[in-house]
Amino acid sequence: MAIIFDEKNKTFNLDTGISSYILKIYDGGYLLNLYYGKKIPESCISGFDTRPRNASFAPYDKEIGNGDFSPDSAPIEYGADGAGDFRISAIKIKNSNGDSVTDIRYKSHKIYKGKPTIKDMPATFATEDEATTLEITTIDEVTSMEVVLVYTVFENTGVLTKSVKIKNNSSKVAFIERAFSICNDFPTMKYDLISLYGRHAFERDIERRPLAHGVQGVESNCGISSHRQNPFVALVAPNADEDHGDAYGFNLVYSGSFSALVECDYNNSSRLIMGINPNGFTWKLSPNETFYTPEAVCVYSPDGIGEMSRIFHRFYNKHLIRGRYKTEKRPVLVNSWEAAYFDINSEKLLDFARAAKEIGIEMLVMDDGWFGRRNDDTTSLGDWYVNKQKFPDGLTPFIDQVHEIGLKFGIWFEPEMISPDSDLFREHPDMCVHVDGREPKLGRNQYVLDVSRADVRDIVWAQMDAVLSANKIDYLKWDFNRYISDASSVQLPPDQKKEFLHRFILGTYDLMDRLTTKYPDILFENCSGGGGRFDPAMLYYSPQIWTSDNTDAIARLSIQFGTSLCYPASVMGAHVSDHPRTSYGTKADVALWGSFGYELDIRKLNEEQKTEFKGHIAQFHKYYDLIHYGDLYRVISPFERGDKVAWEFVSQDKSQVLLTVVCIEGKVPENFILKMKGLDENAYYKDEESGEIYSGAQLMYVGMNISYQVNGTYGSKKWYFTKVDK
Ligand code: GLA
């Protein structure tokens, strides 16, 4: 059993196979976090129950712990607001009398096999044999608020998930002002905080900083998880690198505004909280109602940041990605966007399809511009019916012809948006997100559609469903091209207005649920101006996300390295485009690290290029399983070294290895030794190209001299090794 309750010592031991997470029910029902780190056999560890109340200003209760206990210094498992703990709190509930003092204590618990779902929200999943769940019910005796802390341990994975349920057991209305998904107290502040910041077309740059006293962290206030900060943070030992040291990673399964904060206190301990951003959030909880927080995924690795990432990757491929394309090979696609932008029509796209078929591309994706009167980004979002000027016979005969050519067919939607110049807006101007009496701000010439409203969702779904049910559509790209300003819904009463942003996200989940339930065979790719909604919640619905609108292979290196901190290769949409900086060869080598495709005018290829592209596609097929399901090793990071970048995929059984090196700056070739990672040191590997055989130990510890082999600015080279008998 991965979760054990020690009755005598009142401790819980949550064992992920790699880590132990130990909780204690202390005097007065305080729930304490004794330990989270490398697996230990004990379930009761002494000396960590409390931290001394070493400051005279720390509030205490003289009945508890001989008067030496303060909730302000103890390792409180789920910090509550206002009752003696001055650190950043995970929960704050405004009671019917208007105060928001919240004080929760242990009441009961249950442990069971498997994992529950979370009402109306995406979450990771497991069979009964794969996971064990602990629910600890805590209660605020004064207000009758029940707060249930839900922990699931995925056996032998290194992964623990957490979420919280808040139930109003009183007879009066209360307001939740903060409800974080996780709260984790660490006894030290000797960590670096790693986060992924960015902006449109430059997503998920890795930023690392030592913790300092006070509150620090990252947030999105954009209404969606955003390009600006990803809902991922890690706390790592100051000396941790890819291969060594403690690394804790936290990823929120949520697509809305989030907050991930760490406070280092006067005791030099630290507390991390992560969840819905309380800025812009309050939830009215009527008697007997329950509120559910999103889930957070917690990973611990004693073997560095690289292994932390691999734990996330294996976990997401198995316990988050769903549907047909979880295991089925995804088709190589060509997308019309960078090839033609809005200038598409049936004839041109059929020419694309024929040219694509000739070189082995398997799917045509018709991006933006097929609907309403859309010739640029100023019109028609919300009018999801075909543009007859571009498709005179309608969509069905055109799509049928694409299939006759022998390609699958994909389509683009941006369901949660509305153009001011659209039939939908002219008919229902109240359906855009706005505050009465204020002119809502534009973003990319568009407004946001208020999908927190069921009636609005029904209208947009009816339009999408009409297109999807009348045609054989194999793929759908779901876009979202602005952030949410003027956040309010005209239908919500004043005391619920601040529920809007969360209700909006629940509305999005509802639409995505309708899509994936009714059309399980559609390959669904999420997008938000590239990677503006690159989060685990979206991955629950769509097995891949368009990583970035930046298709320059060199810029992509940083974007893909950053993204890979917690997201696997299988989920990163990566295309070869006409961006002029590098050769097609380098672009293909970089795009192979992801869900591969093209984004260029495929009609214009000359014979030599056609042969080259056929070669990329053959490689895509050859390396598909290795890249999608293998282990990633970041060998040389663009964040560390300016001249060369290298990464490897190693199959789970360590029998195949694909190493890729990109030269960023072709200086005079140095004596360049590259040490590989993750191989079986006792095995032998054959380099497919040269036929040379090396021991795994040699490749890892002596390294390969690759001087003169990847030279020239922006050149790249791959090495493929297979395990052989010597
Ligand atoms: C966003 C996407 C692009 C493309 C355009 C269409 O920017 O990231 O890939 O779909 O929208 O307008």
XYZ file of C-alpha atoms and ligand atoms in Angstrom:
738
model
C 0.000 0.000 0.000
C 1.491 3.341 -1.030
C -0.245 5.222 1.801
C 0.023 4.025 5.372
C -1.512 5.484 8.495
C 0.485 4.837 11.678
C -2.247 4.836 14.305
C 0.099 5.032 17.274
C 2.096 8.019 16.072
C -0.762 9.570 14.116
C 1.330 9.862 10.965
C 0.626 9.263 7.302
C 3.384 8.022 5.031
C 2.787 8.598 1.324
C 5.322 6.551 -0.611
C 5.716 7.271 -4.332
C 8.539 4.766 -4.715
C 11.050 7.592 -5.057
C 9.851 10.026 -2.420
C 8.228 9.934 1.009
C 5.696 12.507 2.114
C 4.973 12.387 5.830
C 2.144 14.105 7.659
C 1.292 14.135 11.340
C -1.885 14.865 13.229
C -0.565 17.003 16.045
C -2.147 18.164 19.308
C -5.329 20.119 18.781
C -5.795 18.471 15.376
C -3.160 20.608 13.650
C -2.038 18.815 10.514
C 1.734 19.079 10.072
C 4.050 18.287 7.188
C 7.047 16.475 8.671
C 8.886 15.573 5.514
C 8.873 15.594 1.724
C 11.959 14.213 0.026
C 13.960 11.126 -0.828
C 12.209 7.914 0.150
C 12.796 6.764 3.730
C 11.431 3.628 5.397
C 10.132 5.286 8.559
C 6.643 6.644 8.842
C 7.330 8.447 12.085
C 10.266 10.792 12.255
C 11.131 12.537 15.444
C 12.114 16.103 16.119
C 10.206 17.633 13.253
C 6.769 17.970 14.790
C 7.049 21.607 15.487
C 9.527 24.294 14.939
C 10.272 26.142 18.152
C 8.193 29.176 18.806
C 11.383 31.170 18.884
C 9.882 34.567 18.391
C 7.893 36.159 21.134
C 5.559 37.687 18.587
C 4.433 34.300 17.228
C 0.851 33.597 18.350
C 0.247 30.449 20.374
C -2.414 28.529 22.213
C -1.266 27.618 25.687
C -3.190 24.330 25.629
C -1.198 22.991 22.712
C 2.338 21.594 22.762
C 3.111 22.903 26.252
C 2.660 26.417 25.014
C 5.698 26.067 22.762
C 3.695 25.556 19.579
C 2.772 28.315 17.198
C 0.890 27.877 13.919
C 3.161 30.653 12.677
C 6.320 28.558 12.929
C 5.044 24.970 12.671
C 5.149 23.129 9.331
C 1.426 23.548 8.774
C 0.182 21.302 5.989
C -2.457 23.643 4.583
C -1.936 27.158 5.898
C -5.134 29.007 6.792
C -5.601 32.750 7.038
C -5.882 34.835 10.139
C -5.667 32.338 13.013
C -2.073 32.764 14.088
C -0.120 31.862 10.938
C 1.172 35.048 9.311
C 2.706 33.357 6.285
C 1.059 33.246 2.845
C -2.070 31.208 3.324
C -3.592 28.527 1.153
C -7.131 29.141 2.301
C -9.179 32.138 3.342
C -12.942 32.044 3.756
C -15.047 35.088 4.508
C -17.690 33.973 6.955
C -21.268 35.109 7.217
C -20.319 37.550 9.957
C -17.837 39.238 7.634
C -14.502 38.173 9.144
C -12.194 35.853 7.287
C -10.380 34.105 10.098
C -10.051 30.480 9.055
C -8.782 27.709 11.321
C -8.983 24.130 10.106
C -8.160 21.039 12.178
C -8.097 17.301 11.486
C -11.408 15.525 11.831
C -11.155 12.203 9.967
C -9.530 10.505 7.032
C -9.985 7.681 4.574
C -7.561 5.776 2.370
C -8.713 3.935 -0.733
C -7.445 2.391 -3.965
C -7.595 4.347 -7.196
C -8.132 8.024 -7.837
C -11.284 10.141 -7.829
C -12.159 12.518 -10.654
C -12.628 16.224 -9.904
C -16.080 17.585 -10.650
C -16.192 19.571 -13.926
C -12.415 19.721 -14.132
C -9.636 17.876 -15.910
C -7.320 15.771 -13.769
C -4.797 12.992 -14.049
C -6.208 9.485 -13.796
C -5.266 5.975 -12.723
C -6.696 2.497 -12.395
C -7.340 0.990 -8.962
C -4.014 -0.838 -9.117
C -1.983 2.172 -10.107
C -2.842 4.625 -7.352
C -3.902 5.070 -3.746
C -5.782 8.063 -2.408
C -5.889 9.679 1.002
C -8.637 12.151 1.886
C -8.093 14.081 5.077
C -11.162 15.932 6.270
C -10.451 19.020 8.311
C -13.017 21.294 9.856
C -13.312 24.837 11.094
C -15.453 24.229 14.185
C -16.549 27.845 14.456
C -17.820 28.278 10.910
C -18.593 24.623 10.006
C -16.513 24.839 6.865
C -15.183 21.447 5.849
C -11.905 21.367 3.942
C -10.928 18.008 2.469
C -7.318 17.577 1.401
C -7.080 14.959 -1.352
C -3.742 13.230 -2.050
C -3.146 10.555 -4.655
C 0.068 8.566 -4.810
C 0.835 6.957 -8.168
C 2.691 3.784 -7.239
C 6.391 3.756 -8.040
C 6.303 6.834 -10.239
C 7.680 9.582 -7.989
C 4.380 11.441 -8.411
C 1.899 12.737 -5.894
C -1.155 14.809 -6.817
C -3.100 17.122 -4.548
C -6.433 18.917 -4.688
C -8.889 20.335 -2.171
C -12.674 20.220 -1.658
C -14.368 22.894 0.432
C -17.884 22.253 1.697
C -20.129 24.686 3.496
C -21.727 22.718 6.322
C -23.194 25.803 7.939
C -26.623 27.290 7.354
C -25.208 30.582 6.077
C -23.530 31.784 2.911
C -19.713 32.086 2.930
C -17.229 33.444 0.392
C -14.003 31.651 -0.522
C -11.326 34.277 -1.051
C -8.351 31.934 -1.489
C -8.339 28.207 -2.212
C -4.936 26.976 -3.292
C -4.410 23.484 -4.608
C -1.185 22.918 -2.726
C 0.652 24.220 0.260
C 4.050 22.767 1.041
C 6.181 23.790 3.992
C 9.890 23.024 3.731
C 12.191 23.232 6.770
C 14.791 25.189 4.828
C 14.925 28.004 2.302
C 18.106 26.706 0.667
C 16.520 26.271 -2.731
C 16.542 27.903 -6.112
C 13.189 28.704 -7.656
C 12.874 27.763 -11.318
C 10.053 29.160 -13.421
C 9.169 29.479 -17.095
C 8.540 33.020 -18.260
C 7.938 34.315 -21.763
C 5.753 36.171 -24.199
C 4.077 35.507 -27.518
C 6.555 33.703 -29.797
C 9.165 33.402 -27.015
C 7.534 31.052 -24.561
C 8.926 29.232 -21.534
C 12.412 30.587 -21.034
C 14.018 29.010 -17.993
C 14.632 31.414 -15.112
C 16.430 30.336 -11.917
C 16.917 32.410 -8.781
C 17.841 31.684 -5.176
C 15.048 32.032 -2.649
C 15.210 35.092 -0.451
C 13.299 36.139 2.646
C 9.807 37.364 1.828
C 7.314 36.378 -0.836
C 8.397 35.582 -4.380
C 6.903 33.707 -7.263
C 5.029 33.841 -10.511
C 1.445 34.483 -11.523
C -0.864 34.886 -14.448
C -3.535 37.572 -14.280
C -4.410 37.128 -17.946
C -7.472 34.915 -17.508
C -5.594 32.004 -19.088
C -2.424 30.268 -17.988
C -0.588 32.525 -20.499
C 2.695 32.879 -22.376
C 4.016 35.119 -19.630
C 4.397 32.539 -16.896
C 3.663 28.848 -17.105
C 1.842 27.156 -14.211
C 5.034 25.270 -13.393
C 7.654 25.963 -10.747
C 10.473 23.918 -9.301
C 12.397 24.211 -6.069
C 15.845 22.722 -6.475
C 18.935 22.469 -4.300
C 21.352 25.313 -5.058
C 23.854 22.864 -6.526
C 21.257 20.794 -8.402
C 21.885 20.340 -12.111
C 20.464 18.067 -14.795
C 21.925 14.949 -13.189
C 22.314 15.598 -9.486
C 20.551 17.066 -6.518
C 17.110 17.463 -5.041
C 14.506 18.757 -7.470
C 10.840 19.304 -6.643
C 8.537 20.188 -9.539
C 4.971 21.501 -9.237
C 2.575 21.839 -12.153
C -0.988 23.081 -11.891
C -3.662 21.303 -13.946
C -5.449 24.541 -14.684
C -5.852 26.849 -17.683
C -6.880 30.057 -15.903
C -5.098 32.779 -13.946
C -2.860 31.085 -11.410
C -0.468 31.949 -8.659
C 2.643 30.057 -7.511
C 4.295 31.754 -4.558
C 7.031 30.915 -2.086
C 7.487 32.668 1.213
C 10.693 32.368 3.202
C 10.051 33.303 6.811
C 11.946 34.455 9.858
C 12.722 30.802 10.702
C 14.512 30.360 7.359
C 11.870 27.877 6.332
C 9.862 28.161 3.140
C 6.259 27.646 2.110
C 5.111 27.087 -1.440
C 1.500 27.584 -2.499
C 0.073 27.088 -5.972
C -3.461 27.394 -7.266
C -6.133 29.701 -8.650
C -4.926 33.307 -8.513
C -6.840 34.935 -5.638
C -6.556 38.251 -7.427
C -9.851 38.376 -9.317
C -11.358 35.397 -7.542
C -14.035 35.013 -4.875
C -16.494 32.135 -4.775
C -19.867 32.299 -3.085
C -20.505 29.054 -1.227
C -24.082 28.502 -0.160
C -25.013 25.951 2.514
C -24.268 22.376 1.431
C -22.370 23.471 -1.664
C -18.875 22.214 -2.417
C -16.064 23.982 -4.245
C -13.333 21.974 -5.956
C -9.850 23.329 -6.579
C -7.879 22.242 -9.611
C -5.294 19.544 -9.125
C -1.554 20.075 -8.785
C 1.049 17.493 -9.756
C 4.047 17.212 -7.421
C 7.215 15.439 -8.489
C 10.353 14.860 -6.486
C 13.631 13.612 -7.904
C 16.813 13.040 -5.904
C 18.697 12.816 -9.206
C 18.504 16.281 -10.591
C 16.310 18.385 -12.824
C 16.643 16.018 -15.801
C 15.115 13.119 -13.893
C 12.408 15.395 -12.499
C 11.445 16.186 -16.109
C 11.485 12.535 -17.140
C 9.179 11.651 -14.248
C 6.736 14.312 -15.488
C 7.041 13.077 -19.090
C 6.383 9.415 -18.320
C 3.568 10.394 -16.009
C 1.776 12.696 -18.460
C 2.084 10.239 -21.339
C 0.432 7.590 -19.178
C -1.859 9.374 -16.720
C -2.950 12.592 -18.463
C -3.041 12.106 -22.240
C -6.186 10.324 -23.370
C -7.930 9.026 -26.433
C -6.993 7.354 -29.652
C -3.806 9.349 -30.217
C -2.390 8.515 -26.811
C -0.823 5.488 -28.472
C -1.658 5.780 -32.165
C 0.915 7.469 -34.357
C -0.082 11.052 -35.130
C -0.128 11.957 -38.827
C 2.545 14.211 -40.350
C 0.663 17.355 -41.264
C 1.003 20.442 -43.384
C -0.704 23.534 -41.994
C -1.873 26.350 -44.272
C -1.129 29.237 -41.875
C 2.449 30.265 -42.623
C 1.988 29.090 -46.201
C -1.004 31.267 -47.091
C -2.317 33.054 -43.972
C -5.918 34.171 -44.724
C -5.500 33.749 -48.468
C -6.927 30.255 -48.792
C -9.529 28.684 -51.057
C -10.520 25.212 -52.134
C -8.368 25.191 -55.257
C -5.221 26.312 -53.512
C -5.681 23.909 -50.638
C -6.334 21.004 -52.987
C -3.054 21.846 -54.709
C -1.411 21.806 -51.283
C -2.969 18.413 -50.638
C -1.713 16.927 -53.913
C 1.807 18.275 -53.375
C 1.754 17.063 -49.778
C 0.633 13.584 -50.778
C 3.506 13.285 -53.238
C 6.107 13.539 -50.493
C 4.357 11.454 -47.852
C 2.599 14.091 -45.738
C -0.496 12.513 -44.205
C -2.822 15.381 -43.281
C -3.813 18.825 -44.557
C -4.765 21.351 -41.892
C -6.881 24.284 -43.054
C -6.031 27.038 -40.569
C -7.695 30.431 -40.063
C -9.677 32.101 -42.868
C -12.250 29.507 -44.044
C -15.373 30.941 -42.378
C -17.685 33.961 -42.380
C -16.162 36.852 -44.309
C -12.720 36.345 -42.820
C -9.925 37.783 -44.980
C -7.919 39.281 -42.146
C -8.136 39.291 -38.374
C -10.813 41.980 -38.102
C -13.931 39.913 -38.746
C -16.084 36.834 -38.413
C -15.024 35.062 -35.215
C -18.291 33.571 -34.018
C -19.593 32.939 -37.557
C -18.516 29.340 -37.985
C -20.026 28.714 -41.407
C -18.119 28.361 -44.637
C -16.993 31.328 -46.721
C -18.674 30.639 -50.049
C -16.323 32.866 -51.985
C -13.395 30.709 -50.997
C -15.255 27.395 -51.001
C -18.006 27.869 -53.636
C -19.342 24.312 -53.292
C -19.216 24.378 -49.516
C -16.946 22.450 -47.192
C -18.168 18.895 -47.736
C -17.127 18.338 -51.377
C -13.797 20.030 -50.668
C -13.069 17.874 -47.628
C -14.142 14.775 -49.543
C -11.660 15.642 -52.271
C -8.863 16.000 -49.724
C -9.689 12.520 -48.508
C -9.820 11.220 -52.086
C -6.317 12.550 -52.626
C -5.392 10.308 -49.715
C -4.904 12.822 -46.891
C -6.589 13.297 -43.578
C -8.202 16.667 -43.012
C -7.910 19.160 -40.166
C -9.746 22.399 -39.419
C -9.204 25.521 -37.265
C -11.620 27.107 -34.761
C -11.342 29.829 -32.174
C -14.526 29.034 -30.223
C -14.195 31.377 -27.245
C -13.883 34.528 -29.366
C -16.158 36.976 -31.132
C -15.294 39.686 -33.648
C -17.132 43.000 -33.290
C -17.675 42.640 -37.035
C -19.567 39.357 -36.972
C -23.169 38.267 -37.370
C -23.017 36.770 -33.892
C -22.011 40.081 -32.341
C -24.595 42.048 -34.307
C -27.256 39.646 -33.050
C -25.984 39.216 -29.476
C -23.727 42.115 -28.451
C -24.262 41.170 -24.808
C -22.470 37.869 -25.332
C -18.988 39.319 -25.278
C -17.089 39.570 -22.019
C -17.604 43.075 -20.707
C -18.652 45.210 -17.786
C -21.894 47.143 -18.206
C -21.187 50.761 -19.089
C -17.556 50.165 -20.129
C -16.251 49.671 -23.639
C -14.373 46.348 -23.548
C -10.758 46.386 -24.740
C -9.843 44.745 -28.005
C -7.112 42.165 -28.436
C -6.119 41.219 -31.996
C -9.264 43.114 -33.076
C -11.511 40.737 -31.164
C -13.558 40.362 -28.004
C -13.836 37.316 -25.808
C -17.076 35.340 -25.905
C -18.619 34.808 -22.490
C -18.441 31.022 -22.325
C -19.104 31.120 -18.594
C -22.739 31.271 -19.814
C -24.426 28.000 -20.765
C -26.593 29.717 -23.417
C -23.494 31.131 -25.120
C -21.762 27.766 -25.024
C -24.780 26.146 -26.631
C -24.706 28.620 -29.520
C -21.026 28.166 -30.261
C -21.223 24.398 -29.818
C -24.221 24.137 -32.186
C -22.166 25.884 -34.880
C -19.102 23.718 -34.359
C -21.152 20.564 -34.158
C -22.864 21.403 -37.455
C -19.476 21.523 -39.197
C -18.061 18.475 -37.433
C -21.110 16.263 -37.864
C -21.542 17.064 -41.573
C -17.943 16.351 -42.514
C -15.230 13.808 -41.958
C -12.819 15.828 -39.891
C -9.726 14.133 -38.514
C -8.082 16.971 -36.607
C -9.134 20.194 -34.926
C -6.903 23.097 -33.917
C -8.535 25.095 -31.098
C -7.082 28.578 -30.840
C -7.361 31.425 -28.315
C -5.711 34.618 -29.502
C -5.981 37.184 -26.725
C -6.103 37.500 -22.948
C -9.265 38.297 -20.975
C -9.715 41.921 -19.973
C -12.898 43.526 -18.610
C -13.462 40.231 -16.836
C -17.094 40.002 -15.896
C -20.295 38.361 -16.970
C -23.436 40.425 -17.255
C -25.477 37.485 -16.039
C -23.743 37.068 -12.695
C -25.177 38.907 -9.658
C -22.886 41.428 -7.936
C -21.824 39.055 -5.160
C -20.726 36.480 -7.748
C -19.003 38.711 -10.305
C -15.579 37.608 -9.105
C -16.438 34.011 -9.965
C -16.337 34.954 -13.615
C -12.772 34.016 -14.539
C -13.026 30.584 -12.962
C -16.478 30.027 -14.444
C -15.063 30.989 -17.847
C -12.454 28.247 -17.583
C -15.087 25.740 -16.440
C -17.089 26.775 -19.519
C -14.082 26.088 -21.740
C -13.653 22.666 -20.136
C -17.334 21.960 -20.772
C -16.952 22.759 -24.473
C -13.803 20.679 -24.765
C -15.518 17.851 -22.986
C -18.386 17.974 -25.486
C -15.894 17.863 -28.355
C -13.819 14.973 -27.059
C -16.862 12.975 -25.965
C -18.833 13.277 -29.186
C -15.802 13.133 -31.509
C -13.283 10.835 -29.826
C -11.498 10.114 -33.093
C -10.600 13.722 -33.809
C -6.973 14.563 -33.086
C -7.260 17.763 -31.102
C -4.409 20.308 -31.003
C -4.653 23.175 -28.575
C -3.198 26.575 -29.376
C -3.234 30.084 -27.989
C -1.140 32.342 -30.194
C 1.277 29.398 -30.084
C 1.874 28.292 -26.519
C -0.267 30.691 -24.456
C -2.327 27.910 -22.916
C 0.369 25.249 -22.637
C -0.782 23.603 -19.432
C -1.683 20.116 -18.198
C -5.414 20.894 -18.143
C -5.381 21.459 -21.887
C -3.383 18.252 -22.339
C -6.217 16.323 -20.716
C -8.337 17.271 -23.733
C -5.765 17.664 -26.499
C -2.781 15.328 -26.756
C -0.715 18.064 -28.372
C -0.353 21.840 -28.198
C 1.138 24.210 -30.758
C 4.303 25.086 -28.883
C 4.946 28.537 -30.316
C 4.194 30.758 -33.293
C 7.954 31.088 -33.548
C 9.068 28.475 -36.082
C 12.693 29.592 -36.299
C 14.610 26.427 -35.384
C 17.198 28.322 -33.324
C 14.606 30.194 -31.264
C 12.716 26.913 -30.936
C 15.694 25.333 -29.167
C 15.193 27.534 -26.104
C 11.412 27.215 -26.316
C 11.563 23.426 -26.518
C 14.213 23.108 -23.804
C 12.111 25.254 -21.474
C 8.874 23.478 -22.348
C 10.522 20.118 -21.692
C 11.045 20.931 -18.009
C 7.708 19.264 -17.415
C 6.009 18.559 -20.767
C 6.920 15.521 -22.912
C 7.994 15.633 -26.566
C 4.759 13.923 -27.616
C 2.712 17.016 -26.739
C 4.794 19.708 -28.444
C 3.549 20.712 -31.899
C 6.703 21.380 -33.969
C 6.773 22.303 -37.652
C 9.298 22.926 -40.397
C 8.603 26.360 -41.867
C 10.173 28.715 -44.363
C 11.812 30.795 -41.662
C 15.026 31.832 -43.385
C 17.616 31.398 -40.623
C 18.526 27.705 -40.993
C 18.500 24.912 -43.535
C 15.499 22.582 -43.818
C 17.753 19.874 -42.400
C 18.272 21.754 -39.122
C 14.611 22.729 -38.995
C 13.585 19.095 -39.401
C 16.058 17.913 -36.748
C 14.597 20.406 -34.267
C 10.963 19.740 -35.247
C 11.444 15.990 -34.838
C 11.500 16.742 -31.092
C 7.727 17.008 -31.051
C 4.548 16.348 -32.993
C 6.050 16.838 -36.408
C 4.675 18.725 -39.395
C 5.187 21.429 -42.011
C 3.989 24.997 -42.238
C 5.034 26.275 -45.671
C 3.884 26.397 -49.282
C 4.419 22.802 -50.163
C 3.641 23.475 -53.849
C 6.873 25.388 -54.282
C 9.354 22.613 -53.478
C 11.866 21.674 -56.167
C 12.812 18.045 -56.824
C 15.815 18.164 -54.530
C 13.728 19.573 -51.701
C 11.041 16.956 -52.269
C 13.645 14.236 -51.843
C 14.929 15.932 -48.720
C 11.443 16.235 -47.214
C 10.725 12.580 -47.943
C 13.850 11.856 -45.929
C 12.532 13.881 -42.941
C 9.260 12.006 -43.052
C 11.037 8.650 -43.152
C 12.949 9.746 -40.041
C 9.749 10.828 -38.355
C 8.367 7.308 -38.822
C 11.596 5.646 -37.795
C 12.095 7.613 -34.589
C 8.452 8.199 -33.641
C 8.265 5.781 -30.696
C 11.749 6.641 -29.493
C 10.951 10.364 -29.372
C 7.357 10.201 -28.192
C 7.798 7.568 -25.508
C 11.546 7.591 -24.836
C 13.428 9.404 -22.086
C 14.716 12.877 -22.843
C 18.218 13.879 -21.747
C 19.076 17.552 -22.120
C 22.793 17.196 -22.809
C 23.808 20.781 -23.622
C 21.249 23.475 -22.934
C 20.933 26.714 -24.927
C 20.552 28.424 -21.554
C 24.031 27.306 -20.520
C 26.197 27.413 -23.584
C 25.925 29.774 -26.488
C 27.580 27.800 -29.258
C 26.184 24.268 -29.252
C 23.014 22.563 -28.107
C 22.473 18.816 -27.726
C 19.730 16.477 -26.592
C 19.071 12.775 -26.624
C 16.139 10.418 -26.627
C 16.813 7.035 -25.046
C 14.244 4.247 -25.331
C 12.864 3.010 -22.023
C 14.777 -0.270 -22.404
C 17.950 1.685 -23.303
C 18.329 -0.200 -26.584
C 18.060 2.836 -28.897
C 19.469 6.324 -28.653
C 19.019 9.355 -30.861
C 21.448 12.200 -30.226
C 20.968 15.554 -31.959
C 23.499 18.392 -31.889
C 22.856 21.867 -33.287
C 25.672 24.314 -33.788
C 24.556 27.815 -32.891
C 27.779 29.540 -33.661
C 30.358 28.034 -35.991
C 33.613 29.268 -34.546
C 36.940 27.595 -35.287
C 36.187 23.986 -34.331
C 37.444 23.224 -30.872
C 38.281 19.854 -29.457
C 34.659 19.121 -28.749
C 33.956 16.124 -26.516
C 30.332 15.246 -25.942
C 29.458 12.898 -23.078
C 26.214 11.064 -23.617
C 23.708 10.307 -20.882
C 21.227 7.667 -19.814
C 22.814 4.661 -21.556
C 23.427 1.185 -20.172
C 27.080 1.397 -19.183
C 27.521 -2.356 -19.502
C 26.041 -2.573 -22.980
C 27.518 -1.901 -26.416
C 26.056 0.506 -28.921
C 26.546 0.675 -32.673
C 26.591 4.017 -34.436
C 24.314 3.418 -37.419
C 26.178 5.789 -39.717
C 29.797 4.784 -39.096
C 29.190 1.197 -37.993
C 31.508 1.822 -35.018
C 30.724 0.007 -31.791
C 31.254 1.691 -28.420
C 30.519 0.658 -24.880
C 27.817 2.629 -23.080
C 30.474 3.427 -20.481
C 32.754 4.921 -23.123
C 30.003 7.051 -24.644
C 29.011 8.374 -21.235
C 32.309 8.730 -19.374
C 34.949 9.230 -22.084
C 32.544 10.807 -24.535
C 32.663 11.196 -28.293
C 34.966 13.574 -30.040
C 32.607 15.325 -32.415
C 34.977 18.089 -33.463
C 34.588 18.897 -37.163
C 31.341 16.939 -37.288
C 28.785 19.669 -36.568
C 30.344 22.773 -37.890
C 28.999 25.811 -39.574
C 26.614 28.172 -37.914
C 23.148 26.647 -37.562
C 24.236 23.227 -38.807
C 22.917 20.104 -37.125
C 23.638 16.407 -37.001
C 21.986 13.302 -35.576
C 23.553 10.094 -34.323
C 21.464 6.973 -33.954
C 22.798 4.138 -31.817
C 21.340 0.703 -31.228
C 22.364 -1.796 -28.590
C 24.363 -4.723 -30.018
C 26.109 -7.824 -28.747
C 29.795 -7.261 -28.882
C -2.560 31.947 -33.877
C -1.915 30.588 -34.027
C -1.397 30.395 -35.418
C -2.538 30.569 -36.405
C -3.176 31.924 -36.211
C -4.414 32.065 -37.071
O -1.627 32.945 -33.915
O -0.890 30.407 -33.095
O -0.810 29.133 -35.563
O -3.466 29.531 -36.219
O -3.557 32.123 -34.858
O -5.020 33.285 -36.915
